[in-house]
């Protein structure tokens, strides 16, 4: 072999090394994650076409591709609008009337028609007051708009709130009361924590360590990425940020290094499997910890408003979710390896090249150590806070204050986290309306109607539990957001569970767990769904097919393991 030639293994190694540098994959991942953040915040995702990797020659361009440590990459900007921003001056107008042209006319008319039909055409039950019925019509119109998207979700929620105040359905103070809700502010602060993980590069470092330890085979790579997500999840409370800011860049690097390209027949070599496995495992990671996803906190807040109080919620959540979630996390990569197999089975170069990447990243930086210490403090206070009188939101506020004081985050980082402020607005609207509907008796009326229907079939509470849980899960095919689904249906379904005689705490937790598990049903069912589908490694039929199959697997595991585990814990 001549001095100028290279062995195939050396070529693969060189290609892996080039693609493992984040100078190439990060821009695509960040762009897709920006688009997906809007979807997870309730806006039906309008996905940008995934960009194919541009061909490049390391011989001609090596001087322009110097490795760039992740910690120097600008932080992930979670925006309400996809990229390119349709509200920007350079964006072309949307022919449907969206973007900078105001509301989309067809979704606007349909959303308004839903509320007007309930208000003026549907007969009002005698048990329901006119004020409650009018608020229900406004709420349903708001929910219809969140699904159909005539305006960005925050703007549409504000219109719903305006309608409630302008029609004197709610007084101003009642309409805006939820803006002081502790749980909503905990969700907002969680977005800032997620930004800290991406900005410092700590999330990427942790995931790369697991690739180094477990990445000698494709199945090992999948387990390494899955375990690292479960490890990061309690301290990085945004599944979308974990997907777009940490795991998709690593998966793209590993895939490109093996010749597996997006939007190309070679995608099935490695990339399709890794993306599908991580996508399907993300729901179980989010279900494992209370602080792993924003919708978890919202679920418990809505449950509290219905009188379902869970003592020491962080620990109670983890205990209930631990065994079924861990069982699903361990089963998912292997089962997908069998039913959605990759063409490349072994990746012998991955551990050594991950070690090389860690070497290039250098020692753990001061900001990463601060991030580690802050999150350990926050998680400790979330676990033991009830015993020492520190609430979850105060623990989060202390953690954010430390990050600001020590310069890990600056205030501009917080101001630029548009999805956090947007979430504050529309979560508060939904929580406020849901709370007022409960106070005015709408939820109790609906639950009593369902309870009577179930009683007419002489169903026991376990049978009613299964029917209601399955209905709550499958309805998500109509939603483009997990949190939007929670805001629309969680309170009503929890009230139906209670009315049917299902134990209260079991009802609240099971619905909340389902809220995470249905995030992988479709390419639009969650923010992380848009991130992973937008990478270009998955075909749409595969997403729907594997989403349904994996949903059945999760239902089986959670149903069997959870039944025995929850009985042991005394939840029923």
Coordinates of C-alpha atoms in Angstrom, one line a residue:
X1 CA 0.0 0.0 0.0
X2 CA 1.5 3.3 -1.1
X3 CA 2.2 6.2 1.2
X4 CA -0.5 8.2 -0.4
X5 CA -3.2 5.6 0.0
X6 CA -5.4 5.1 3.0
X7 CA -7.1 2.0 4.3
X8 CA -10.9 1.8 4.3
X9 CA -10.9 2.0 8.1
X10 CA -8.8 5.1 8.0
X11 CA -11.1 6.7 5.5
X12 CA -14.1 5.9 7.8
X13 CA -12.3 7.2 10.8
X14 CA -11.4 10.5 9.0
X15 CA -14.9 10.9 7.8
X16 CA -16.2 10.2 11.3
X17 CA -13.8 12.7 12.8
X18 CA -14.8 15.4 10.3
X19 CA -18.5 14.9 10.9
X20 CA -18.2 14.6 14.6
X21 CA -17.1 18.2 14.7
X22 CA -20.1 20.3 15.4
X23 CA -19.3 22.9 12.8
X24 CA -21.3 20.8 10.3
X25 CA -24.4 19.3 12.0
X26 CA -25.3 21.9 14.6
X27 CA -26.8 24.5 12.3
X28 CA -29.3 22.0 10.9
X29 CA -30.1 20.6 14.3
X30 CA -30.6 24.0 15.8
X31 CA -32.8 25.2 12.9
X32 CA -35.0 22.1 13.2
X33 CA -35.2 22.5 17.0
X34 CA -36.2 26.1 16.6
X35 CA -39.1 25.0 14.4
X36 CA -40.0 22.2 16.7
X37 CA -40.1 24.4 19.8
X38 CA -43.1 26.1 18.4
X39 CA -44.8 22.8 17.8
X40 CA -44.3 21.7 21.4
X41 CA -45.7 25.0 22.6
X42 CA -48.9 24.3 20.8
X43 CA -48.5 25.6 17.3
X44 CA -49.1 23.0 14.6
X45 CA -45.6 22.4 13.2
X46 CA -44.8 23.8 9.8
X47 CA -41.7 21.9 9.1
X48 CA -38.9 23.3 7.0
X49 CA -37.6 20.9 4.3
X50 CA -34.6 19.0 5.8
X51 CA -31.4 20.1 4.3
X52 CA -29.2 17.5 2.7
X53 CA -25.6 17.5 3.7
X54 CA -23.6 19.4 1.2
X55 CA -20.7 17.5 -0.4
X56 CA -17.3 18.7 0.7
X57 CA -13.8 17.6 0.3
X58 CA -11.6 17.6 3.4
X59 CA -8.6 18.0 1.1
X60 CA -9.8 21.4 -0.2
X61 CA -11.7 22.7 2.8
X62 CA -9.9 21.3 5.8
X63 CA -8.6 24.8 6.6
X64 CA -12.2 26.0 7.0
X65 CA -13.4 23.2 9.2
X66 CA -11.4 23.5 12.3
X67 CA -13.1 21.8 15.2
X68 CA -15.3 24.1 17.2
X69 CA -16.1 23.2 20.8
X70 CA -19.8 23.0 21.5
X71 CA -19.5 25.5 24.4
X72 CA -18.6 28.2 21.9
X73 CA -21.6 27.6 19.7
X74 CA -24.4 30.2 20.2
X75 CA -27.1 28.8 22.5
X76 CA -30.2 27.1 21.1
X77 CA -32.8 29.7 20.5
X78 CA -36.2 28.2 21.0
X79 CA -38.5 30.4 19.0
X80 CA -42.3 30.5 18.7
X81 CA -41.9 30.7 14.9
X82 CA -40.2 28.1 12.6
X83 CA -37.1 29.0 10.6
X84 CA -37.3 31.1 8.5
X85 CA -39.4 33.3 10.7
X86 CA -42.6 34.0 8.8
X87 CA -43.0 37.3 10.6
X88 CA -39.6 38.5 9.4
X89 CA -39.5 41.2 6.7
X90 CA -37.7 38.8 4.4
X91 CA -40.2 36.1 4.6
X92 CA -42.6 35.6 1.7
X93 CA -46.3 36.1 2.6
X94 CA -48.3 33.0 3.3
X95 CA -51.0 32.6 0.7
X96 CA -53.3 31.1 3.4
X97 CA -53.2 34.3 5.3
X98 CA -50.7 33.3 8.0
X99 CA -47.3 34.7 8.8
X100 CA -47.1 38.4 8.5
X101 CA -50.6 38.6 6.8
X102 CA -52.6 38.2 10.0
X103 CA -54.9 35.3 10.8
X104 CA -55.4 32.3 8.5
X105 CA -59.0 32.8 7.4
X106 CA -60.3 29.2 7.2
X107 CA -58.9 28.1 10.6
X108 CA -60.1 31.4 12.0
X109 CA -63.7 30.9 10.9
X110 CA -63.7 27.3 12.0
X111 CA -62.4 28.1 15.4
X112 CA -64.9 30.9 15.9
X113 CA -67.7 28.7 14.6
X114 CA -67.0 26.1 17.3
X115 CA -67.5 28.6 20.1
X116 CA -70.5 30.3 18.5
X117 CA -72.2 27.0 17.8
X118 CA -71.9 26.0 21.5
X119 CA -73.0 29.4 22.7
X120 CA -76.0 30.0 20.4
X121 CA -77.1 26.6 18.9
X122 CA -76.4 24.0 21.5
X123 CA -79.0 23.8 24.3
X124 CA -77.7 24.8 27.7
X125 CA -78.3 22.2 30.4
X126 CA -80.4 23.4 33.3
X127 CA -77.6 22.6 35.8
X128 CA -75.2 25.0 34.0
X129 CA -75.3 28.8 34.5
X130 CA -75.3 31.2 31.5
X131 CA -71.9 32.5 32.6
X132 CA -70.4 29.0 32.8
X133 CA -71.9 28.1 29.3
X134 CA -70.5 31.3 27.8
X135 CA -67.1 30.6 29.3
X136 CA -67.2 27.0 27.9
X137 CA -67.9 28.4 24.4
X138 CA -64.9 30.7 24.6
X139 CA -62.7 28.0 26.0
X140 CA -63.7 25.5 23.2
X141 CA -63.1 28.2 20.6
X142 CA -59.7 28.8 22.1
X143 CA -58.8 25.1 22.1
X144 CA -60.0 24.8 18.5
X145 CA -57.6 27.6 17.6
X146 CA -54.7 26.0 19.3
X147 CA -55.3 22.9 17.2
X148 CA -56.0 24.7 13.9
X149 CA -53.6 27.5 14.3
X150 CA -55.2 30.7 12.8
X151 CA -52.6 32.6 14.8
X152 CA -49.5 31.7 16.8
X153 CA -50.6 30.0 20.0
X154 CA -49.8 32.9 22.3
X155 CA -51.6 35.4 20.2
X156 CA -54.7 33.2 19.9
X157 CA -54.8 32.5 23.7
X158 CA -54.6 36.3 24.3
X159 CA -57.6 36.7 22.0
X160 CA -59.5 34.1 24.0
X161 CA -58.7 35.9 27.2
X162 CA -59.7 39.2 25.7
X163 CA -63.1 37.7 24.7
X164 CA -63.7 36.4 28.2
X165 CA -63.0 39.9 29.7
X166 CA -64.7 42.0 27.0
X167 CA -68.0 40.0 27.2
X168 CA -67.9 40.3 31.0
X169 CA -67.7 36.5 31.3
X170 CA -64.8 36.8 33.7
X171 CA -63.6 39.9 35.6
X172 CA -60.1 41.1 34.8
X173 CA -58.6 39.8 38.0
X174 CA -60.0 36.4 37.6
X175 CA -59.0 36.2 33.9
X176 CA -55.4 37.1 34.8
X177 CA -55.1 35.3 38.1
X178 CA -53.2 32.3 36.7
X179 CA -50.3 34.5 35.7
X180 CA -49.1 34.3 39.3
X181 CA -49.4 30.6 39.4
X182 CA -46.2 28.9 40.8
X183 CA -46.3 25.9 38.5
X184 CA -46.4 28.1 35.4
X185 CA -43.3 30.0 36.6
X186 CA -41.6 26.7 37.4
X187 CA -42.2 25.8 33.7
X188 CA -40.8 29.1 32.5
X189 CA -37.6 28.7 34.6
X190 CA -37.2 25.1 33.3
X191 CA -36.7 26.6 29.8
X192 CA -33.8 28.7 31.1
X193 CA -32.2 25.6 32.7
X194 CA -32.5 23.8 29.3
X195 CA -30.7 26.8 27.6
X196 CA -27.9 26.5 30.2
X197 CA -27.3 22.8 29.3
X198 CA -27.1 23.7 25.6
X199 CA -25.0 26.9 26.1
X200 CA -22.4 25.3 28.3
X201 CA -22.2 22.1 26.2
X202 CA -22.8 20.0 29.3
X203 CA -25.6 17.9 27.8
X204 CA -23.4 17.1 24.8
X205 CA -20.5 16.1 27.0
X206 CA -22.6 13.7 29.0
X207 CA -24.1 12.1 25.9
X208 CA -20.6 11.7 24.3
X209 CA -19.4 9.9 27.4
X210 CA -22.1 7.3 27.0
X211 CA -21.2 6.9 23.3
X212 CA -17.6 6.3 24.4
X213 CA -18.7 3.6 27.0
X214 CA -21.4 1.8 25.0
X215 CA -20.9 2.7 21.3
X216 CA -19.0 -0.3 19.9
X217 CA -22.2 -1.5 18.2
X218 CA -25.3 0.1 16.8
X219 CA -27.5 -1.3 19.5
X220 CA -25.0 -0.1 22.1
X221 CA -25.0 3.3 20.6
X222 CA -28.8 3.4 20.9
X223 CA -28.7 2.3 24.6
X224 CA -25.9 4.9 25.3
X225 CA -28.0 7.7 23.9
X226 CA -31.2 6.5 25.6
X227 CA -29.5 6.1 29.0
X228 CA -27.8 9.5 28.7
X229 CA -31.2 11.2 28.0
X230 CA -32.7 9.5 31.1
X231 CA -29.7 10.8 33.0
X232 CA -30.1 14.4 31.8
X233 CA -33.9 14.5 31.8
X234 CA -34.6 15.5 35.5
X235 CA -32.3 18.6 35.2
X236 CA -33.1 19.6 31.6
X237 CA -36.9 19.9 31.6
X238 CA -37.6 20.2 27.9
X239 CA -37.8 17.1 25.7
X240 CA -37.5 19.4 22.6
X241 CA -34.4 21.1 23.8
X242 CA -32.8 17.7 24.6
X243 CA -33.7 16.4 21.2
X244 CA -32.5 19.4 19.1
X245 CA -29.7 20.7 21.3
X246 CA -28.0 17.5 22.4
X247 CA -29.0 14.3 20.7
X248 CA -29.8 15.1 17.1
X249 CA -26.3 16.6 16.5
X250 CA -24.6 13.5 17.9
X251 CA -26.9 11.2 15.9
X252 CA -26.2 13.1 12.7
X253 CA -22.5 12.9 13.3
X254 CA -22.5 9.2 13.9
X255 CA -24.7 8.6 10.9
X256 CA -22.8 10.7 8.4
X257 CA -19.6 9.1 9.6
X258 CA -20.9 5.7 8.5
X259 CA -22.2 7.0 5.2
X260 CA -25.8 7.2 6.3
X261 CA -27.2 10.4 4.8
X262 CA -30.5 12.1 5.3
X263 CA -33.1 12.1 2.5
X264 CA -31.1 9.4 0.8
X265 CA -31.4 5.6 0.4
X266 CA -28.4 5.2 2.7
X267 CA -30.4 6.7 5.6
X268 CA -31.4 3.1 6.6
X269 CA -27.8 2.1 7.3
X270 CA -27.7 3.8 10.7
X271 CA -29.4 7.1 11.0
X272 CA -33.0 6.0 10.6
X273 CA -32.7 3.5 13.4
X274 CA -30.9 5.8 15.8
X275 CA -33.4 8.6 15.2
X276 CA -36.4 6.3 15.6
X277 CA -35.0 4.7 18.7
X278 CA -34.2 8.1 20.4
X279 CA -37.6 9.5 19.3
X280 CA -39.5 6.6 20.8
X281 CA -37.5 6.4 24.0
X282 CA -37.9 10.2 24.7
X283 CA -41.4 9.8 26.0
X284 CA -40.4 7.3 28.6
X285 CA -37.5 9.6 29.7
X286 CA -39.9 12.4 30.1
X287 CA -42.4 10.2 32.0
X288 CA -39.7 9.1 34.4
X289 CA -39.2 12.4 36.3
X290 CA -41.7 15.1 37.2
X291 CA -39.2 17.8 36.1
X292 CA -38.3 16.1 32.8
X293 CA -41.0 17.9 30.8
X294 CA -43.1 21.0 31.2
X295 CA -46.4 19.2 30.7
X296 CA -45.8 17.1 33.8
X297 CA -45.9 20.1 36.0
X298 CA -49.0 21.4 34.3
X299 CA -50.8 18.1 34.9
X300 CA -50.2 18.1 38.6
X301 CA -51.3 21.7 38.8
X302 CA -54.6 20.9 37.1
X303 CA -55.0 17.9 39.3
X304 CA -54.5 20.1 42.4
X305 CA -57.3 22.4 41.2
X306 CA -59.6 19.4 41.1
X307 CA -58.7 18.6 44.7
X308 CA -56.2 15.8 43.9
X309 CA -53.3 16.6 46.1
X310 CA -50.1 14.5 45.7
X311 CA -47.8 14.8 48.7
X312 CA -44.1 15.2 48.0
X313 CA -44.8 15.2 44.2
X314 CA -41.3 14.8 42.9
X315 CA -40.7 11.6 44.9
X316 CA -44.2 10.3 44.4
X317 CA -44.0 10.8 40.7
X318 CA -40.6 9.0 40.4
X319 CA -41.7 6.1 42.5
X320 CA -44.8 5.5 40.5
X321 CA -43.1 5.9 37.1
X322 CA -39.7 4.2 37.9
X323 CA -40.3 0.6 37.2
X324 CA -42.6 0.8 34.1
X325 CA -40.5 3.7 32.6
X326 CA -37.2 1.9 33.1
X327 CA -38.6 -1.3 31.7
X328 CA -39.8 0.5 28.6
X329 CA -36.5 2.4 28.2
X330 CA -34.6 -0.9 28.3
X331 CA -37.0 -2.7 25.9
X332 CA -37.5 0.0 23.3
X333 CA -34.0 0.1 21.6
X334 CA -33.8 -3.7 21.4
X335 CA -37.4 -4.2 20.0
X336 CA -36.8 -1.5 17.4
X337 CA -33.5 -3.1 16.5
X338 CA -35.6 -6.2 15.6
X339 CA -38.6 -4.6 13.9
X340 CA -36.9 -1.6 12.4
X341 CA -33.3 -2.9 12.0
X342 CA -30.3 -0.8 10.8
X343 CA -28.2 -2.1 8.0
X344 CA -25.0 -1.3 9.9
X345 CA -24.7 -3.5 13.0
X346 CA -21.3 -2.6 14.3
X347 CA -19.6 0.8 14.9
X348 CA -16.2 -0.2 16.2
X349 CA -14.7 3.3 15.7
X350 CA -17.3 5.2 17.7
X351 CA -15.8 4.8 21.2
X352 CA -12.3 5.9 20.2
X353 CA -13.6 8.8 18.2
X354 CA -15.9 9.8 21.0
X355 CA -12.9 9.8 23.3
X356 CA -11.1 12.0 20.7
X357 CA -14.0 14.4 20.7
X358 CA -14.0 14.6 24.5
X359 CA -10.3 15.3 24.3
X360 CA -10.9 18.2 21.8
X361 CA -13.6 19.5 24.1
X362 CA -11.0 19.8 26.8
X363 CA -11.5 19.6 30.6
X364 CA -14.9 20.4 32.1
X365 CA -15.2 24.2 32.1
X366 CA -16.1 26.3 35.1
X367 CA -19.5 27.0 33.6
X368 CA -20.2 23.3 33.2
X369 CA -19.2 22.7 36.9
X370 CA -21.5 25.5 37.9
X371 CA -24.3 24.0 35.9
X372 CA -23.7 20.5 37.4
X373 CA -23.7 22.0 41.0
X374 CA -26.7 24.1 40.4
X375 CA -28.8 21.3 39.0
X376 CA -27.7 18.9 41.8
X377 CA -28.9 21.6 44.2
X378 CA -32.2 22.1 42.3
X379 CA -33.0 18.4 42.1
X380 CA -32.1 17.9 45.7
X381 CA -34.5 20.6 46.7
X382 CA -37.2 19.2 44.5
X383 CA -36.7 15.8 46.2
X384 CA -36.4 17.0 49.8
X385 CA -38.0 20.5 49.6
X386 CA -41.3 19.5 51.2
X387 CA -39.4 18.3 54.3
X388 CA -37.5 21.6 54.7
X389 CA -40.2 24.0 53.6
X390 CA -38.8 24.9 50.1
X391 CA -41.3 24.8 47.3
X392 CA -40.4 23.6 43.8
X393 CA -40.6 27.0 42.3
X394 CA -38.4 28.5 45.0
X395 CA -35.8 25.8 44.3
X396 CA -35.9 26.7 40.6
X397 CA -35.6 30.4 41.4
X398 CA -32.6 29.8 43.5
X399 CA -31.0 27.7 40.8
X400 CA -31.6 30.4 38.1
X401 CA -30.3 33.1 40.4
X402 CA -27.0 31.1 40.8
X403 CA -26.6 30.7 37.1
X404 CA -27.2 34.5 36.6
X405 CA -24.9 35.5 39.4
X406 CA -22.0 33.3 38.2
X407 CA -22.4 34.3 34.5
X408 CA -23.5 30.9 33.2
X409 CA -26.6 32.6 31.8
X410 CA -27.1 36.3 31.3
X411 CA -30.4 38.2 31.3
X412 CA -30.3 38.4 27.5
X413 CA -30.3 34.6 27.4
X414 CA -33.5 34.7 29.4
X415 CA -35.1 37.4 27.3
X416 CA -34.2 35.6 24.1
X417 CA -35.9 32.4 25.3
X418 CA -39.1 33.4 23.5
X419 CA -40.8 30.0 24.0
X420 CA -40.6 30.5 27.8
X421 CA -42.4 33.8 27.7
X422 CA -44.9 32.5 25.1
X423 CA -45.5 29.6 27.4
X424 CA -46.1 31.9 30.3
X425 CA -48.8 33.6 28.3
X426 CA -50.8 30.8 26.9
X427 CA -50.3 28.3 29.8
X428 CA -51.7 31.0 32.1
X429 CA -54.7 31.5 29.8
X430 CA -55.5 27.8 29.6
X431 CA -54.9 27.2 33.3
X432 CA -57.0 30.2 34.2
X433 CA -59.9 29.2 32.0
X434 CA -59.8 25.6 33.2
X435 CA -59.8 26.8 36.8
X436 CA -62.8 29.0 36.3
X437 CA -64.7 26.3 34.4
X438 CA -64.1 24.1 37.5
X439 CA -65.3 26.8 39.8
X440 CA -68.4 27.4 37.7
X441 CA -69.3 23.7 37.7
X442 CA -68.7 22.8 34.1
X443 CA -66.2 20.1 34.8
X444 CA -68.3 18.5 37.5
X445 CA -71.4 18.5 35.1
X446 CA -69.4 16.9 32.3
X447 CA -67.9 14.2 34.6
X448 CA -71.3 13.4 36.1
X449 CA -72.7 12.9 32.6
X450 CA -69.8 10.5 31.7
X451 CA -70.2 8.7 35.0
X452 CA -73.9 8.1 34.3
X453 CA -73.0 6.8 30.9
X454 CA -70.4 4.4 32.3
X455 CA -72.8 3.3 35.0
X456 CA -75.4 2.4 32.4
X457 CA -73.0 -0.2 31.0
X458 CA -72.3 -1.5 34.6
X459 CA -68.6 -1.0 34.2
X460 CA -66.2 -1.6 37.1
X461 CA -63.7 1.2 37.8
X462 CA -60.8 -0.8 36.2
X463 CA -62.8 -1.2 33.0
X464 CA -63.7 2.5 33.0
X465 CA -60.0 3.3 33.8
X466 CA -58.9 1.4 30.7
X467 CA -61.5 3.0 28.4
X468 CA -60.8 6.5 29.5
X469 CA -57.0 6.1 29.4
X470 CA -57.2 4.6 25.9
X471 CA -59.5 7.5 24.7
X472 CA -57.2 10.1 26.2
X473 CA -54.2 8.5 24.4
X474 CA -55.8 8.0 21.0
X475 CA -57.3 11.5 20.8
X476 CA -53.8 12.8 20.6
X477 CA -53.9 12.1 16.9
X478 CA -55.9 15.3 16.7
X479 CA -53.4 17.4 18.6
X480 CA -50.1 19.0 17.6
X481 CA -48.9 19.6 21.1
X482 CA -48.7 17.7 24.3
X483 CA -49.2 20.7 26.5
X484 CA -52.2 21.8 24.3
X485 CA -53.7 18.4 24.8
X486 CA -53.2 18.7 28.6
X487 CA -54.8 22.1 28.7
X488 CA -57.8 21.0 26.7
X489 CA -58.6 17.6 28.1
X490 CA -56.6 16.7 31.2
X491 CA -59.0 18.3 33.7
X492 CA -62.1 16.8 32.1
X493 CA -60.7 13.3 31.8
X494 CA -59.4 13.4 35.4
X495 CA -62.9 14.4 36.6
X496 CA -64.4 11.5 34.6
X497 CA -61.9 9.1 36.2
X498 CA -62.9 10.3 39.7
X499 CA -66.6 10.2 38.9
X500 CA -66.2 6.6 37.6
X501 CA -64.7 5.6 41.0
X502 CA -61.0 5.3 39.9
X503 CA -58.6 6.1 42.7
X504 CA -57.8 9.8 42.5
X505 CA -53.9 9.8 42.7
X506 CA -53.7 6.8 40.3
X507 CA -56.0 8.7 37.8
X508 CA -53.9 11.9 38.0
X509 CA -50.6 10.1 37.5
X510 CA -51.7 7.7 34.8
X511 CA -53.1 10.5 32.7
X512 CA -49.9 12.5 33.2
X513 CA -47.7 9.5 32.2
X514 CA -49.8 9.0 29.0
X515 CA -49.2 12.7 28.2
X516 CA -45.6 11.8 27.7
X517 CA -46.0 8.5 25.9
X518 CA -48.2 9.8 23.1
X519 CA -45.6 12.4 22.1
X520 CA -44.1 9.9 19.6
X521 CA -47.3 8.9 17.8
X522 CA -46.8 11.1 14.7
X523 CA -44.4 13.6 13.2
X524 CA -46.5 16.4 14.6
X525 CA -47.5 15.1 18.0
X526 CA -44.8 17.0 20.0
X527 CA -41.8 19.3 19.6
X528 CA -39.3 16.5 19.6
X529 CA -41.4 14.7 16.9
X530 CA -40.8 17.7 14.6
X531 CA -37.1 17.8 15.5
X532 CA -36.5 14.1 14.7
X533 CA -38.7 14.0 11.6
X534 CA -37.1 17.2 10.3
X535 CA -33.7 15.6 10.4
X536 CA -34.5 13.7 7.1
X537 CA -33.8 10.2 8.3
X538 CA -37.4 9.0 8.7
X539 CA -40.1 8.3 6.1
X540 CA -43.6 9.5 7.0
X541 CA -45.2 6.0 6.7
X542 CA -42.5 4.6 9.1
X543 CA -43.2 7.3 11.6
X544 CA -46.9 6.5 11.7
X545 CA -46.3 2.7 11.6
X546 CA -43.6 2.6 14.3
X547 CA -45.4 5.2 16.4
X548 CA -48.5 3.0 16.6
X549 CA -46.5 -0.2 17.2
X550 CA -44.3 1.4 19.9
X551 CA -47.5 2.8 21.5
X552 CA -48.9 -0.7 21.8
X553 CA -45.6 -1.9 23.3
X554 CA -45.6 1.0 25.8
X555 CA -49.2 0.3 26.7
X556 CA -48.4 -3.4 27.2
X557 CA -45.4 -2.7 29.4
X558 CA -47.0 0.1 31.4
X559 CA -50.2 -1.9 31.7
X560 CA -48.6 -5.1 33.0
X561 CA -45.6 -3.7 35.0
X562 CA -47.5 -0.7 36.2
X563 CA -50.5 -2.7 37.4
X564 CA -48.4 -4.8 39.8
X565 CA -46.1 -1.9 40.7
X566 CA -48.9 0.5 41.5
X567 CA -50.7 -2.1 43.6
X568 CA -47.5 -2.6 45.5
X569 CA -47.2 1.1 46.1
X570 CA -50.8 1.3 47.4
X571 CA -52.1 3.5 44.6
X572 CA -55.2 1.3 44.4

